[in-house]
Coordinates of C-alpha atoms in Angstrom, one line a residue:
X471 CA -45.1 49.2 8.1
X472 CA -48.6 48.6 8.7
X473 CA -48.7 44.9 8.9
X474 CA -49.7 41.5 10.2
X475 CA -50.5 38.1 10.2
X476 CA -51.8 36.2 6.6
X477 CA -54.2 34.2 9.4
X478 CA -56.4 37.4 10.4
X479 CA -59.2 36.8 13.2
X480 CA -61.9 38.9 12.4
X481 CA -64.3 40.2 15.5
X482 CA -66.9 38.2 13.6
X483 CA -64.6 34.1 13.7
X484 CA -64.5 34.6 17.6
X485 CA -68.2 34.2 18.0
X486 CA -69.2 30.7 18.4
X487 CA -71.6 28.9 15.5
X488 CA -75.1 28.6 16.7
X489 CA -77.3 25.3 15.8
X490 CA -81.1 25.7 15.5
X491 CA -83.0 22.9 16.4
X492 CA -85.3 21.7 13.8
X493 CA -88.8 21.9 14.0
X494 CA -90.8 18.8 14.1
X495 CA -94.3 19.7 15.1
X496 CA -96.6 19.2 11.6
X497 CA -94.8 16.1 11.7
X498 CA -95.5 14.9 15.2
X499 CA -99.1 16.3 13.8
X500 CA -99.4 14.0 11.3
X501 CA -98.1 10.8 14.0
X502 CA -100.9 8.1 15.5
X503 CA -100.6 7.5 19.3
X504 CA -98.9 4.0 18.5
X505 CA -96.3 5.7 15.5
X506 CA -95.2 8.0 18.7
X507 CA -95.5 5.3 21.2
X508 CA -92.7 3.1 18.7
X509 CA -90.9 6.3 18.0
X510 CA -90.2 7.1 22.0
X511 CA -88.8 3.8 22.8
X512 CA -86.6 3.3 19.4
X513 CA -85.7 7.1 20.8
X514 CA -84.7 6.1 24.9
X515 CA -82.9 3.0 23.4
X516 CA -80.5 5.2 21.1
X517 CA -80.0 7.3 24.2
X518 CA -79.7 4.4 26.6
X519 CA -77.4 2.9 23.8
X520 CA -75.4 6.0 23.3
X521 CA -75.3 6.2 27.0
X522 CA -73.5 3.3 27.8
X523 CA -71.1 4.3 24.7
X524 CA -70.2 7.6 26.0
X525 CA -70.4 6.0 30.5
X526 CA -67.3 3.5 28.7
X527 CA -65.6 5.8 26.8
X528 CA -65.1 8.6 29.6
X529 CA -64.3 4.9 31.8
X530 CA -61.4 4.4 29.6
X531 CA -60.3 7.8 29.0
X532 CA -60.2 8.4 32.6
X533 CA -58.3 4.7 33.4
X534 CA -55.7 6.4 30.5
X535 CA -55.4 10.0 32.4
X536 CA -55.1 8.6 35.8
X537 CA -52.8 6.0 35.0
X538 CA -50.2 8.9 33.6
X539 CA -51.3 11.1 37.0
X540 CA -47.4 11.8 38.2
X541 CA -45.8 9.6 35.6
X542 CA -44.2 10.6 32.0
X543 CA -46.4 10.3 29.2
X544 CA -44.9 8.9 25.8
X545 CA -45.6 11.5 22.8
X546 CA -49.2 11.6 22.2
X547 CA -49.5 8.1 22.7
X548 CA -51.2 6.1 25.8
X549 CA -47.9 5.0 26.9
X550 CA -46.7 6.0 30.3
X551 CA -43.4 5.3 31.8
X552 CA -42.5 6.9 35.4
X553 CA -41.4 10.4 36.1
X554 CA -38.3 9.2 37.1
X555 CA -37.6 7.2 34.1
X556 CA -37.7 10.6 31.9
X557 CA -33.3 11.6 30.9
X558 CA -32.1 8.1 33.0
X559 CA -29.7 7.2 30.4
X560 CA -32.2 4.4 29.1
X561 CA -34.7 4.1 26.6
X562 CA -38.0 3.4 28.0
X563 CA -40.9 5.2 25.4
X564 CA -41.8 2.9 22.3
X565 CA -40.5 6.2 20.4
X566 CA -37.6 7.1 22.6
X567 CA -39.5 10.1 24.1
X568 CA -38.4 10.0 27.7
X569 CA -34.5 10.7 26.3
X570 CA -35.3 13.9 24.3
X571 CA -35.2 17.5 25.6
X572 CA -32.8 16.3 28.7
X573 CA -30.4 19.4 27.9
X574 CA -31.1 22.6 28.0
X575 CA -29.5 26.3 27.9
X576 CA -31.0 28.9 30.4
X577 CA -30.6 32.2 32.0
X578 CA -28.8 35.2 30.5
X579 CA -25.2 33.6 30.2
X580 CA -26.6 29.8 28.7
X581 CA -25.6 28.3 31.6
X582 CA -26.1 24.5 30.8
X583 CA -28.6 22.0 32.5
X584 CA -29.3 18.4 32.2
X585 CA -31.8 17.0 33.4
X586 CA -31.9 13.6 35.4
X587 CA -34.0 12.3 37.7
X588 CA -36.9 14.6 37.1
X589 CA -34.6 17.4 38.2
X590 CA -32.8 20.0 36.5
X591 CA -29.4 20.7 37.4
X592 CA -26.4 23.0 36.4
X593 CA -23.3 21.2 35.0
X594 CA -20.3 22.7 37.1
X595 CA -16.7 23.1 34.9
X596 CA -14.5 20.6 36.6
X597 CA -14.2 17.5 34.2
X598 CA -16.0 19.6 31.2
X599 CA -14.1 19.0 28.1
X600 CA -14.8 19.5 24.3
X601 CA -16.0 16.2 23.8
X602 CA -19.0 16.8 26.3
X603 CA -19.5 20.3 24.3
X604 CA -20.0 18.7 21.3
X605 CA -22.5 15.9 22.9
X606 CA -24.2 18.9 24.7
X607 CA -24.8 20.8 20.9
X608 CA -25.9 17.3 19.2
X609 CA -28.7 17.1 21.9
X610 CA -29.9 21.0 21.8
X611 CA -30.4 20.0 17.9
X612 CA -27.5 21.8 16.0
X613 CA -24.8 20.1 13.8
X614 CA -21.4 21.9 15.4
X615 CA -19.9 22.9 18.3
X616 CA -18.2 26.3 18.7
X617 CA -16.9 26.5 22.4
X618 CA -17.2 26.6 26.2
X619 CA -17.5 29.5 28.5
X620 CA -16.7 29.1 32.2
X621 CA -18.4 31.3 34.4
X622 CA -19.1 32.5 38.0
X623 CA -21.3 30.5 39.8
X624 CA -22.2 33.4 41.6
X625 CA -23.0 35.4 38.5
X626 CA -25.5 33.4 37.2
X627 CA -29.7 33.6 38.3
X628 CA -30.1 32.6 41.7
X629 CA -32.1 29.7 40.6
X630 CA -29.9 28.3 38.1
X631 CA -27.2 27.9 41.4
X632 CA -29.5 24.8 43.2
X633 CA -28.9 21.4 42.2
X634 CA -25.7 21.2 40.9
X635 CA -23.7 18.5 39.1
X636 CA -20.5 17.4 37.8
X637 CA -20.3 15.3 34.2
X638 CA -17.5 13.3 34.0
X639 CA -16.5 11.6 30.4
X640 CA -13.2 9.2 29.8
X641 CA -13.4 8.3 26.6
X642 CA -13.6 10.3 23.6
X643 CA -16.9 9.9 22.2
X644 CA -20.4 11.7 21.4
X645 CA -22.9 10.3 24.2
X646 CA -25.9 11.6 25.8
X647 CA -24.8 13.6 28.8
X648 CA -27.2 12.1 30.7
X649 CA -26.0 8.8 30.6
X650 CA -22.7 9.3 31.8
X651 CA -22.0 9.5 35.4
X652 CA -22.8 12.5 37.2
X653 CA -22.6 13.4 40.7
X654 CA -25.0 15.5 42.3
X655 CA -23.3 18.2 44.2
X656 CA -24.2 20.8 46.6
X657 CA -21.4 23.4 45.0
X658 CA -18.7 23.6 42.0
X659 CA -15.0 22.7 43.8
X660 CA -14.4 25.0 41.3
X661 CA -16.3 28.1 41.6
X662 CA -17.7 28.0 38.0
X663 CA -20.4 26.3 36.0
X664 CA -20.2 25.5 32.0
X665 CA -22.3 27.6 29.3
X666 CA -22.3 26.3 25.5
X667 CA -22.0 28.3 22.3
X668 CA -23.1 25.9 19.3
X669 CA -23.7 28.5 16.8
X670 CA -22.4 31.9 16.0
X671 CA -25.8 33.8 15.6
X672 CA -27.6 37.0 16.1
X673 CA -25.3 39.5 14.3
X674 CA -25.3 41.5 11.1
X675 CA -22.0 41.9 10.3
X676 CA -22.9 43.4 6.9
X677 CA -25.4 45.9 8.0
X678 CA -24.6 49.6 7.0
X679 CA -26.8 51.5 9.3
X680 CA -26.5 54.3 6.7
X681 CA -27.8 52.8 3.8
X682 CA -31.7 53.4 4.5
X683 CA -34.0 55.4 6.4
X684 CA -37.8 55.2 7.3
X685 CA -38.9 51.5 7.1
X686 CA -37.1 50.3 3.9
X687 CA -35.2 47.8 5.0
X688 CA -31.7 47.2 3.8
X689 CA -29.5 44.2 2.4
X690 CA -28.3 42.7 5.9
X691 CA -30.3 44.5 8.6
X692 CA -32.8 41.4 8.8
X693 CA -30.7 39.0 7.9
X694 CA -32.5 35.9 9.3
X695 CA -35.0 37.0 7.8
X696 CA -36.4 34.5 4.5
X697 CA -40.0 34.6 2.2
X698 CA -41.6 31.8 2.2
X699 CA -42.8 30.7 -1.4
X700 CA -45.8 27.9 -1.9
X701 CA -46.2 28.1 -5.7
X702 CA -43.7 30.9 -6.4
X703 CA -45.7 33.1 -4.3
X704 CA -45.1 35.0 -1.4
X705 CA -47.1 33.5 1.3
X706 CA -45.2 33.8 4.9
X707 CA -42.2 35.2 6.8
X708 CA -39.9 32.9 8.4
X709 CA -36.7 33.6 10.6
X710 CA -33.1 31.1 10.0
X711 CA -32.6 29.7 13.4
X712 CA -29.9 27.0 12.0
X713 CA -28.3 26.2 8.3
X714 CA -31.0 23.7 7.8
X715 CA -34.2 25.1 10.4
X716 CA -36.9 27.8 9.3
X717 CA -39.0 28.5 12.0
X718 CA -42.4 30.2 11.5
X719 CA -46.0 29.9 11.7
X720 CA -48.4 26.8 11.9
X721 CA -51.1 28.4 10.4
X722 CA -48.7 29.0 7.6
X723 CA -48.5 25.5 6.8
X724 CA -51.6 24.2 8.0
X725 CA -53.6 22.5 5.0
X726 CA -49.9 23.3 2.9
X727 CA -47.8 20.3 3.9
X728 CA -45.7 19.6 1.0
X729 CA -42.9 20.2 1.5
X730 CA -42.0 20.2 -2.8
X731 CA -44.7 23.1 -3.4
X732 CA -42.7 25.3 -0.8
X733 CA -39.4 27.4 -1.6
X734 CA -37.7 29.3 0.7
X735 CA -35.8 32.6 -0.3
X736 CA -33.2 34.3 1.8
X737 CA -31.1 37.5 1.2
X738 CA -33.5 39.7 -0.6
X739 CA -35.0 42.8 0.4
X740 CA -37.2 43.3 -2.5
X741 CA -40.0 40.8 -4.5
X742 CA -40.2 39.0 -7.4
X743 CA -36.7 37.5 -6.0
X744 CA -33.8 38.3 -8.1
X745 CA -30.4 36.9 -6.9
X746 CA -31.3 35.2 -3.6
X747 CA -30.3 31.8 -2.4
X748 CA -33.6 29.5 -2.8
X749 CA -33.6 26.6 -0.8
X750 CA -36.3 23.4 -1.0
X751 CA -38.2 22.0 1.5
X752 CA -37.5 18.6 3.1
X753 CA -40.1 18.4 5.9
X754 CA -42.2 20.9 7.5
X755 CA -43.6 19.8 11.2
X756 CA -46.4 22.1 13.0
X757 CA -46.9 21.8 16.8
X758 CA -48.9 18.9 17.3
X759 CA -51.5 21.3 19.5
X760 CA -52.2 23.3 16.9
X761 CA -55.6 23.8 16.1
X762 CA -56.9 26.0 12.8
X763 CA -59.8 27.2 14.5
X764 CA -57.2 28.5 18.0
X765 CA -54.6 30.6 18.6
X766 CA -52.1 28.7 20.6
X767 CA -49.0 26.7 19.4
X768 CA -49.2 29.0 15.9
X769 CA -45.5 27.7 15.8
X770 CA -43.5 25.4 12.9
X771 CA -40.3 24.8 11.2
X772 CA -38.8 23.8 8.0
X773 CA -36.1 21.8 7.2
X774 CA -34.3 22.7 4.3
X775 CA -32.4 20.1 2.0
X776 CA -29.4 21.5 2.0
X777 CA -27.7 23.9 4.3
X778 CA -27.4 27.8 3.8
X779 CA -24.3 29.3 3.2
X780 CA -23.7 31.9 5.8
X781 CA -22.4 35.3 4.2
X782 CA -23.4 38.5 6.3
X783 CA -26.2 39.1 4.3
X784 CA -28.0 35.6 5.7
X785 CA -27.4 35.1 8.9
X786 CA -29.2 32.9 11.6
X787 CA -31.0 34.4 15.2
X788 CA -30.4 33.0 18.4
X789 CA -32.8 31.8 20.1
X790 CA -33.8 32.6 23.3
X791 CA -32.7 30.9 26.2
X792 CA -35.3 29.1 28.7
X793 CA -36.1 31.6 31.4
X794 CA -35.2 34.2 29.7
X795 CA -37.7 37.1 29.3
X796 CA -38.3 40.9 27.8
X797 CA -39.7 43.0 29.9
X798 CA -42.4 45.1 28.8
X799 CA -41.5 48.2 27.1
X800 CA -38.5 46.6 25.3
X801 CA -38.4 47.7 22.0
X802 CA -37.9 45.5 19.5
X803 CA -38.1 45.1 15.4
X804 CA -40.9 43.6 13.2
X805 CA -39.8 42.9 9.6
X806 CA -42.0 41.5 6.4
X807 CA -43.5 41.7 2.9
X808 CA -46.6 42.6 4.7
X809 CA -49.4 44.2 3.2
X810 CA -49.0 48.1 4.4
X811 CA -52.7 48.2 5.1
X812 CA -55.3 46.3 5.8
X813 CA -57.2 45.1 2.3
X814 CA -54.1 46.0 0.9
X815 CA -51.2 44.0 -1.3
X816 CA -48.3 42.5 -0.1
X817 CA -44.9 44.9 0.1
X818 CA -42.8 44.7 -2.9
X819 CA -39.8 45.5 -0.4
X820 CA -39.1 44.7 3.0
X821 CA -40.0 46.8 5.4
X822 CA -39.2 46.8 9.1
X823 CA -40.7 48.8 12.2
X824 CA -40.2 49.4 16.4
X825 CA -42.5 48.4 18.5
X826 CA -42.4 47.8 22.2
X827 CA -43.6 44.6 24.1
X828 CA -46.9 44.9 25.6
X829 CA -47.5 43.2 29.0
X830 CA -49.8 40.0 29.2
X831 CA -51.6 42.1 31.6
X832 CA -52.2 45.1 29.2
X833 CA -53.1 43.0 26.2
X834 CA -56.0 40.8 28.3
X835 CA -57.9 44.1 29.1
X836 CA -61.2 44.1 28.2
X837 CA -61.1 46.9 25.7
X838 CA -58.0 45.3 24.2
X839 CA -57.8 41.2 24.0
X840 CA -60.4 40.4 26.4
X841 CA -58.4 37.5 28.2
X842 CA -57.3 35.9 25.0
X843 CA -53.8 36.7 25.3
X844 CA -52.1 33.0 26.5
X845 CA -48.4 32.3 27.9
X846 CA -47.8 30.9 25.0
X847 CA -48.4 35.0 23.4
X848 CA -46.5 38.0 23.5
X849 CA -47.9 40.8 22.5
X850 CA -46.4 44.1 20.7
X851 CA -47.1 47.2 19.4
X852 CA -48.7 50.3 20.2
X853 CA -52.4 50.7 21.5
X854 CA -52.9 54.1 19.5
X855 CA -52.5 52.2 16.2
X856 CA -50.6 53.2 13.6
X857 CA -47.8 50.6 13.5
X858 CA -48.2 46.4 13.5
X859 CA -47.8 43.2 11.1
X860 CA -50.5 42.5 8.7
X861 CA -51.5 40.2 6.1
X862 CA -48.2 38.4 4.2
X863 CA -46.1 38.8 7.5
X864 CA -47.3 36.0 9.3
X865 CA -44.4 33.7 10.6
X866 CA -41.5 36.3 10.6
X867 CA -39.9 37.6 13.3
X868 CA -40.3 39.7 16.8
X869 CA -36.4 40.5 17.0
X870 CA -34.8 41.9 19.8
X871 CA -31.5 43.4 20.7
X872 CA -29.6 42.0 24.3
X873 CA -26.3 42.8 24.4
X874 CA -25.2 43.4 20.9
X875 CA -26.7 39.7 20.2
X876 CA -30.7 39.8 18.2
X877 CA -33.0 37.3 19.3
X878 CA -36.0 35.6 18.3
X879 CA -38.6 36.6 21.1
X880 CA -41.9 36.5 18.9
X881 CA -43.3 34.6 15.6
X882 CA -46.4 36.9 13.9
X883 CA -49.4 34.8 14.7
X884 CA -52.5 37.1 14.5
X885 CA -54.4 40.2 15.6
X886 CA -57.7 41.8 14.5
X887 CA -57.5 44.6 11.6
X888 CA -53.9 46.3 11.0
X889 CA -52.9 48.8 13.5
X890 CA -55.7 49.8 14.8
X891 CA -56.3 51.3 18.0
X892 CA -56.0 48.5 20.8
X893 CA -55.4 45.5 18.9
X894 CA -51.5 45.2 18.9
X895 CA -49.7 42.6 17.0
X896 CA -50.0 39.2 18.6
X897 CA -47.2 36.9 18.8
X898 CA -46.1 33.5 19.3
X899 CA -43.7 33.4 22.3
X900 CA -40.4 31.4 21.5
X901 CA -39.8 30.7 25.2
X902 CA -42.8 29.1 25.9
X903 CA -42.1 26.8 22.5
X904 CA -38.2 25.8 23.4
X905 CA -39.0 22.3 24.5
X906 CA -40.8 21.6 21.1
X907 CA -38.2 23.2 18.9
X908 CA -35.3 21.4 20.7
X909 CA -36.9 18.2 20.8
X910 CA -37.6 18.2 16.4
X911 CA -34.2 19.6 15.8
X912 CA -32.6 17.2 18.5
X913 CA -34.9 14.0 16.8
X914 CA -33.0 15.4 13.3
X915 CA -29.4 15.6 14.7
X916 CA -29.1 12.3 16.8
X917 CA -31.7 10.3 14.2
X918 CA -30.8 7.5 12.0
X919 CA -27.5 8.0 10.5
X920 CA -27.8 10.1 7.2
X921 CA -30.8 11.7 8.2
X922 CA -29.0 14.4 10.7
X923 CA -28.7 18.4 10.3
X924 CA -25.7 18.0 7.9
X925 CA -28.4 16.8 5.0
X926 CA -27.9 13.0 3.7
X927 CA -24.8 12.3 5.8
X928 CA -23.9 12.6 9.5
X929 CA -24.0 16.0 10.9
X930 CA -20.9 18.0 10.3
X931 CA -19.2 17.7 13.7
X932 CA -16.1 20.0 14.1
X933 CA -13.4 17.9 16.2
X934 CA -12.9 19.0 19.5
X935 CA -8.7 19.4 19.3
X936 CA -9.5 22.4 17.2
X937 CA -11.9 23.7 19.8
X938 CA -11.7 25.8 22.8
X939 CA -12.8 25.9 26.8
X940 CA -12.7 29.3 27.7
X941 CA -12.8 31.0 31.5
X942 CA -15.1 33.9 32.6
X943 CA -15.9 35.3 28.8
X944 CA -18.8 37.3 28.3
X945 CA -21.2 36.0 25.7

């Protein structure tokens, strides 16, 4: 596989567009003393004019910036509410921004936090009961609840043992954790703190590791993986992160919002598509940084109109958790309909390679990325050449193996050529994007009524008496 993203950078769209200024001499020639004389004031009014324009412009924009200096600001609006105000229980943004993204999974074991009080702390296991589960799984965006895992507080990442707290809940009902009562606490009574499953993810339960060799790729090795269609054509990769969610590139969609053009085609491992599930579009959202002209935030999902059915042969990713990293050297998988060259044509089948992760450090060096590589990057591949994403891969995933479970670490963004030497793939990094993808998928699942993950009704919400705590159980 010698492929990568359908939103190549060239060497020559880094270098900045130059403006000549125009020459005005034959006519300043051809000017009386008095013609120049007029022309020179009507010239220092426009600039005392434009002055004044641009002295109360930078007045208010500055009286806007300082004014959210240490306070919460509301979307991408000029509202500001206080830091402290942010997961308080109440609603204080016009749009309700301040109660989003207050719950979160982190670490290795997704221990949960919430947040409150500009703080986040880890929820503790005495009190925890399904009900909370399932309130926790309609905040982090998803439609069902699977179960509870009680673990060690010890065996968890030292930083995730600080600022503790206790959730208590008497009534059966879906809330916002954060606005029950909590009680900060300096440690469990119990010993153990609370991690959340909300979706069975990450496994190929169909895969036959002996059906294919080289980089074919195989009916269920990849199976989060989907082709994105816009005019019953291949034009991206995407990965299944949900039933209803497609996450995949920005620059994918950019310029190619509606949503009725796109198709999305999962459980095929070979083009045209012949007996696939294909799936419509109901609303595609990009970061809201995204630029077409940068590199950062290359990130955005689709919401389907229905949900997939789940088989082995389609099966979502997990995402990563927040603070969770891959080392450099870990080798992971790329997968796509990538052209397998550079001027070349999309693959007719998917193909898949290995490539390791590439430090931040490593991909900045001059002779590589020359300090373009962002947090918001990962980088991967191998600095000889020979293997990487190209063209017709762009949005698929970076997939990588921790403990038995495959998770989505990296989104193909761009690079410069196909495998050549020193340019590795380039990557979007999932961690860094959490927040964003959390927030839309939460805004979905707790929205108006009708309007959640489940499609036109509620979200499918398993009840809790057919659901399970469990104690110290690996993941």
């Amino acid at each position: 596989m010698c492929c990568r993203s359908g939103g190549r950078v060239g060497s020559s769209s880094l270098r900045p567009s130059v403006l000549e200024p125009p020459n005005s001499e034959e006519d300043d020639l051809q000017k009386s003393w008095k013609d120049k004389l007029l022309a020179r004031r009507v010239e220092l009014l426009m600039a005392s004019c434009l002055i004044l324009v641009v002295t109360l412009a930078l007045s208010i924009g500055l009286g806007v910036g300082l004014s959210c200096v240490g306070r919460f600001r509301c979307g991408s609006s000029s509202q500001c509410v206080s830091a402290s105000a942010q997961c308080d229980g109440e609603v204080h943004c016009d749009g309700g921004e301040d109660e989003l993204g207050c719950v979160r999974l982190s670490g290795r074991s997704s221990v949960l936090q919430v947040q409150r009080g500009g703080v986040w702390r880890t929820v503790c296991s005495e009190d925890w009961n399904n009900w909370l589960g399932v309130s926790a799984c309609r905040q982090l965006g998803y439609s069902r609840y699977v179960e509870s895992f009680f673990v060690s507080l010890t065996s968890i990442e030292q930083e995730l043992q600080q600022n503790l707290v206790s959730i208590s809940l008497n009534q059966s009902q879906i809330i916002k954790l954060q606005n029950t009562t909590t009680l900060s606490k300096t440690e469990c009574s119990s010993g153990r703190v609370t991690t959340v499953k909300c979706l069975e993810c990450g496994s190929r339960p169909q895969y036959n590791t002996r059906i294919v060799g080289g980089n074919l790729s195989g009916p269920g090795q990849f199976p989060w993986q989907v082709s994105l269609h816009y005019s019953s054509e291949h034009l991206c990769g995407g990965s299944i992160i949900t039933s209803r969610w497609i996450l995949t590139a920005a620059h994918c969609v950019y310029g190619f919002s509606d949503p009725t053009m796109w198709a999305v085609h999962v459980g095929l491992t070979e083009q045209p598509v012949h007996g696939a599930q294909s799936l419509a579009v109901e609303r595609i959202v990009y970061h809201s940084h995204y630029r077409p002209k940068g590199l950062d935030f290359d990130i955005a999902l689709m919401k389907l109109t229905r949900p997939l059915v789940f088989n082995g042969l389609v099966e979502p990713i997990c995402l990563p958790n927040h603070g969770e990293e891959f080392a450099a050297g870990t080798m992971c998988w790329i997968s796509g309909w990538g052209a397998t060259e550079g001027d070349g044509e999309t693959s007719v089948v998917l193909r898949s390679a290995v490539v390791p992760l590439l430090s931040t450090q490593t991909c900045n060096q001059p002779e590589v990325y020359h300090g373009l590589i962002s947090s918001g990057m990962i980088c991967a591949g191998y600095l000889e050449g020979g293997t990487d994403s190209c063209q017709g891969d762009s949005g698929g995933p970076l997939a990588c193996e921790d403990s038995a479970l495959w998770k989505l670490v990296g989104a193909t963004s761009w690079g410069i050529g196909c495998a050549v030497r020193n340019k590795p793939g380039v990557y979007t990094r999932i961690t860094q994007s959490l927040s964003w993808i959390r927030q839309q998928m939460e805004v979905s699942a707790s929205g108006v009524r009708g309007q959640g993950s489940g499609g036109n009704r509620s979200p499918v919400l398993t009840t809790p008496e057919m659901l399970v705590c469990r104690e110290d159980s690996g993941q």
